[in-house]
Amino acid sequence: MTANAVRLGAIREARSFAGPAPFFDSAEQTGAIFGENVFSLAVMQKRLPKSVFKSVAATMQRGEKLDAAHADVVASAMKDWAMERGVTHYAHVFYPLTGLTAEKHDSFLEPVGDGTAIWEFTGKTLIQGEPDASSFPNGGIRATFEARGYTGWDVQSPAYILENPNGNTLCIPTIFVSMTGEALDHKTPLLRSQAAMADQARRVLELFGHSDIDNVVSYCGPEQEYFLVDSSFVNTRPDLLGAGRTLFGAKPPKGQEFDDHYFGAIPDRVLAFMHDTERALFKLGIPAKTRHNEVAPGQFEIAPVFERANLASDHQQLLMTTFRAVAKQHGMECLFHEKPFAGVNGSGKHVNFSFGNRNQGNFLNPGDNPHDNAQFLVFCAAIIRAVHLHGGLLRLSVASAGNDHRLGANEAPPAIISIFLGDQLADVFDQIAKGGEATSSKQKGIVSVGVDTLPDLTKDPGDRNRTSPFAFTGNRFEFRAAGSNQTVAAPMVVINTIMAEALDFCANELDAAVAAGTEFNEAVQALLKKIIEQHGTVIFNGNGYSDEWHAEAEQRGLKNLRTTVDALPEYLTPESKALFTTYGVFNEAELESRYEIGIEQYLLTINVEANLTEEIARTTILPAALRYQTELANNVAALTTAGVAADTTDLVTLSRTIAELRAGIAELGTALAGKHDEEGIAEAAYVRDSVLPAMGRIRAAADELEAVVADDLWALPTYQEMMFIL
Ligand code: ADP
Ligand code: MG
């Protein structure tokens, strides 16, 4: 048996995968399954008494508090509906700070003491659960209080059924807090931040004369990128199995340089996967909309239609869970890591967002009359202020060991947070800054707020600056720095909170001006001018990938928090503490806990990667190289014995690379041994500066070896195989 037998077996298996049993029912009417497994408003309307339905609907649509007396009625209807669909268990689902999804399953079954049992689900169990909080990261919060944590039903996110061949589960989306109410999850601050933003947005809307103001919400449409790799390869790559990314692998002879993958024909096997995932998403009421190939081979994207941010965030997590499960059924692994393969594009998750409500629509929609335009400009200016003041927090919201490989790596925006407005909108603000007198090259005399109409911004020819982390795209902004593996809740929390501050500022300024007798449109004009003067430096329409931008951004005083270690301290700055406590999104203990958890997650991730690097280098790569070295040496010896001049070049080069590999392994050992001399953020910085470079050194040597060692000795599936055999 050759050393590469396992690898060859994996290739054979990947090539011969027959596909899963088709579960696409052709008799099924397209569209009929949408929302089939969701306890939606429509289902509730049919099943609940009118008064109860009204109360739940008010909670779902307007965020009003749910009448506790109705919980029993809702729970009972929910249970009946679920049991009709083969449900035996219910689960409170929440999103702990690991970034994963957690669920604790309980049966409806209640023994009644006479040897029989009934199926019960009460309002109390619907509304509240008590998972043990000690098993989830809490960053020190738990130590001060108690192990108990509570989950609480997020009424705005409907319950749904997760199907499994062995029984279905009723899932109840919840928040997760400690016994004393500190947030231990991503959902709690998302709801708090949304409420804070809504309060301030309402003030601005009132100033613009609206009286019928419905509950304001933030909307989010996340675009998810991912890789698909045949399972047989993943199973033979300990790095993919353990770290979700390849720690070794030479660049393939053919990569993405032909640009032949993006929007190309989707391979049949992948299309089958997409059909099945979308069907599963539709059943859960998740509006999957767009799908296509991405830039790298084996890379794809899915984008759902945008929804309320808290619902979008739940749906996003559910989408990732669904993708992983369905991929397995199709003999593939879905990789959500930000950089599974070095040298080709990584994966992001663009967070498209806007604000609005049912009566006033999308506030980032320019509208078609001067009055609407003025309101739109105030919201835009608020974003400019928010991003300029708190770019560090936006960077922080997407900080992770995985995303560090991607940000600024010529495929994703740099860690510097700037705003792209597009030529036309930038021009409008330019003119406002100049006092409304200047004539523009783009459009004349459009800057008198409340009088003139804006150009059609959705048709902006300047469009699509892919290099900007924060871009206006016609009726929304797109935050492009989020990583593919991350929850959209974290960036949405920051976006909502910094908008709350900026809208608060705008409302105060306008209030004061109007109170002093300034005409409203003039007050708006002055406000816009002030914001653009103070915060206009955050606007950058050029190439964010260029070196010049890094230099210029520094001159402009914009932060460049390159790594997670640089970004994490943003949790604890006086500005952050003031911001989050003022708007009731995080208290100081919660901020500190998130900082601690951020460090912990970073250290855990890199520790696993370092251990895997060492193990694979020692047990797979070095042995292959040594065997080949012996082969070459034997060859040289045999030739010499035979009196033939032997060429030792290959042997010498190989031996040098082996020595370099060994030196790397030794360096990593030393680096890992010195790790515990430091603690907290210092340990994280040490790991970044000592462990990661040592891992890089090992990899560089190993990848060189891959290119020279005889192929029949190489055990790890190659990049070529993993990315091109689907
Ligand atoms: P593009 O190619 O322009 O990025 P995509 O169709 O790939 O467009 O994705 C756009 C994403 O933006 C979708 O998820 C879409 O639902 C979302 N989106 C569109 N309008 C809004 C909006 N007003 N607010 C939030 N998200 C939006
Ligand atoms: Mg897109």
Short mmCIF file of N, CA and C in Angstrom, two decimals, residues 10-20 226 228-234 265-277 291 293 300 326-334 721-726:
data_model
loop_
_atom_site.label_atom_id
_atom_site.label_comp_id
_atom_site.label_asym_id
_atom_site.label_seq_id
_atom_site.Cartn_x
_atom_site.Cartn_y
_atom_site.Cartn_z
N ALA A 10 -9.92 8.74 -1.29
CA ALA A 10 -10.81 9.91 -1.15
C ALA A 10 -11.17 10.46 -2.52
N ILE A 11 -10.19 10.50 -3.41
CA ILE A 11 -10.46 11.01 -4.76
C ILE A 11 -11.47 10.10 -5.47
N ARG A 12 -11.25 8.79 -5.34
CA ARG A 12 -12.18 7.84 -5.97
C ARG A 12 -13.60 8.03 -5.44
N GLU A 13 -13.66 8.15 -4.11
CA GLU A 13 -14.97 8.31 -3.49
C GLU A 13 -15.66 9.60 -3.96
N ALA A 14 -14.87 10.67 -4.00
CA ALA A 14 -15.44 11.96 -4.40
C ALA A 14 -15.95 11.90 -5.83
N ARG A 15 -15.19 11.23 -6.69
CA ARG A 15 -15.59 11.15 -8.10
C ARG A 15 -16.83 10.29 -8.31
N SER A 16 -17.03 9.34 -7.40
CA SER A 16 -18.11 8.39 -7.66
C SER A 16 -19.36 8.67 -6.83
N PHE A 17 -19.39 9.81 -6.14
CA PHE A 17 -20.55 10.09 -5.30
C PHE A 17 -21.83 10.13 -6.14
N ALA A 18 -22.78 9.30 -5.74
CA ALA A 18 -23.97 9.15 -6.58
C ALA A 18 -25.05 10.19 -6.30
N GLY A 19 -24.91 10.91 -5.21
CA GLY A 19 -25.93 11.90 -4.87
C GLY A 19 -26.88 11.33 -3.85
N PRO A 20 -27.55 12.17 -3.11
CA PRO A 20 -28.45 11.70 -2.07
C PRO A 20 -29.74 11.19 -2.70
N TYR A 226 -19.74 30.80 0.88
CA TYR A 226 -19.31 29.54 1.48
C TYR A 226 -18.59 28.68 0.44
N LEU A 228 -17.90 24.58 -0.82
CA LEU A 228 -18.32 23.19 -0.71
C LEU A 228 -17.13 22.30 -1.08
N VAL A 229 -16.89 21.31 -0.24
CA VAL A 229 -15.79 20.37 -0.49
C VAL A 229 -16.33 18.96 -0.26
N ASP A 230 -15.93 18.03 -1.10
CA ASP A 230 -16.39 16.66 -0.90
C ASP A 230 -15.97 16.14 0.47
N SER A 231 -16.90 15.48 1.15
CA SER A 231 -16.63 15.00 2.52
C SER A 231 -15.42 14.10 2.60
N SER A 232 -15.20 13.29 1.56
CA SER A 232 -14.08 12.35 1.66
C SER A 232 -12.74 13.10 1.78
N PHE A 233 -12.65 14.28 1.20
CA PHE A 233 -11.42 15.06 1.37
C PHE A 233 -11.33 15.63 2.79
N VAL A 234 -12.45 16.16 3.24
CA VAL A 234 -12.44 16.76 4.58
C VAL A 234 -12.06 15.71 5.62
N ALA A 265 -21.66 28.59 -14.83
CA ALA A 265 -22.70 27.57 -14.69
C ALA A 265 -22.47 26.84 -13.38
N ILE A 266 -23.51 26.61 -12.62
CA ILE A 266 -23.37 25.94 -11.34
C ILE A 266 -23.29 24.43 -11.59
N PRO A 267 -22.28 23.75 -11.03
CA PRO A 267 -22.17 22.31 -11.26
C PRO A 267 -23.44 21.59 -10.79
N ASP A 268 -23.81 20.50 -11.49
CA ASP A 268 -25.05 19.77 -11.17
C ASP A 268 -25.14 19.38 -9.70
N ARG A 269 -24.03 18.88 -9.20
CA ARG A 269 -24.06 18.38 -7.83
C ARG A 269 -24.35 19.52 -6.85
N VAL A 270 -23.80 20.68 -7.16
CA VAL A 270 -24.01 21.84 -6.29
C VAL A 270 -25.44 22.36 -6.45
N LEU A 271 -25.91 22.31 -7.69
CA LEU A 271 -27.28 22.76 -7.94
C LEU A 271 -28.27 21.90 -7.16
N ALA A 272 -28.01 20.60 -7.10
CA ALA A 272 -28.89 19.71 -6.34
C ALA A 272 -28.86 20.11 -4.86
N PHE A 273 -27.69 20.43 -4.38
CA PHE A 273 -27.55 20.89 -2.99
C PHE A 273 -28.34 22.19 -2.79
N MET A 274 -28.23 23.10 -3.74
CA MET A 274 -28.93 24.38 -3.62
C MET A 274 -30.44 24.18 -3.60
N HIS A 275 -30.93 23.28 -4.47
CA HIS A 275 -32.37 22.99 -4.49
C HIS A 275 -32.83 22.54 -3.11
N ASP A 276 -32.08 21.62 -2.57
CA ASP A 276 -32.50 21.02 -1.30
C ASP A 276 -32.38 22.00 -0.14
N THR A 277 -31.30 22.80 -0.13
CA THR A 277 -31.19 23.78 0.96
C THR A 277 -32.32 24.80 0.85
N ARG A 291 -28.73 33.01 -5.79
CA ARG A 291 -27.65 32.05 -5.61
C ARG A 291 -26.73 32.11 -6.82
N ASN A 293 -22.32 31.20 -8.24
CA ASN A 293 -20.93 30.87 -7.97
C ASN A 293 -20.23 32.11 -7.46
N PHE A 300 -19.40 29.60 -3.35
CA PHE A 300 -20.75 29.98 -3.78
C PHE A 300 -21.34 31.01 -2.84
N VAL A 326 -27.52 19.80 5.18
CA VAL A 326 -27.86 19.34 3.83
C VAL A 326 -26.59 18.97 3.05
N ALA A 327 -25.52 19.73 3.27
CA ALA A 327 -24.26 19.40 2.58
C ALA A 327 -23.83 17.97 2.92
N LYS A 328 -23.97 17.61 4.17
CA LYS A 328 -23.58 16.25 4.58
C LYS A 328 -24.42 15.21 3.84
N GLN A 329 -25.73 15.48 3.72
CA GLN A 329 -26.58 14.54 2.98
C GLN A 329 -26.13 14.40 1.53
N HIS A 330 -25.48 15.44 1.03
CA HIS A 330 -25.01 15.40 -0.35
C HIS A 330 -23.55 15.00 -0.45
N GLY A 331 -23.02 14.45 0.63
CA GLY A 331 -21.63 13.99 0.60
C GLY A 331 -20.61 15.11 0.55
N MET A 332 -21.02 16.29 1.04
CA MET A 332 -20.08 17.42 1.02
C MET A 332 -20.04 18.07 2.40
N GLU A 333 -19.01 18.88 2.60
CA GLU A 333 -18.97 19.73 3.79
C GLU A 333 -19.12 21.16 3.32
N CYS A 334 -19.93 21.92 4.06
CA CYS A 334 -20.06 23.33 3.76
C CYS A 334 -19.10 24.08 4.68
N GLU A 721 -7.26 19.06 -5.83
CA GLU A 721 -8.28 18.03 -5.67
C GLU A 721 -9.49 18.56 -4.89
N MET A 722 -9.21 19.24 -3.80
CA MET A 722 -10.32 19.68 -2.93
C MET A 722 -11.21 20.72 -3.60
N MET A 723 -10.59 21.61 -4.39
CA MET A 723 -11.39 22.71 -4.95
C MET A 723 -12.02 22.38 -6.29
N PHE A 724 -11.44 21.40 -7.01
CA PHE A 724 -11.94 21.18 -8.36
C PHE A 724 -12.76 19.91 -8.55
N ILE A 725 -12.71 19.00 -7.56
CA ILE A 725 -13.50 17.78 -7.72
C ILE A 725 -14.81 17.94 -6.94
N LEU A 726 -15.85 18.26 -7.64
CA LEU A 726 -17.16 18.41 -6.99
C LEU A 726 -18.21 17.72 -7.86
#
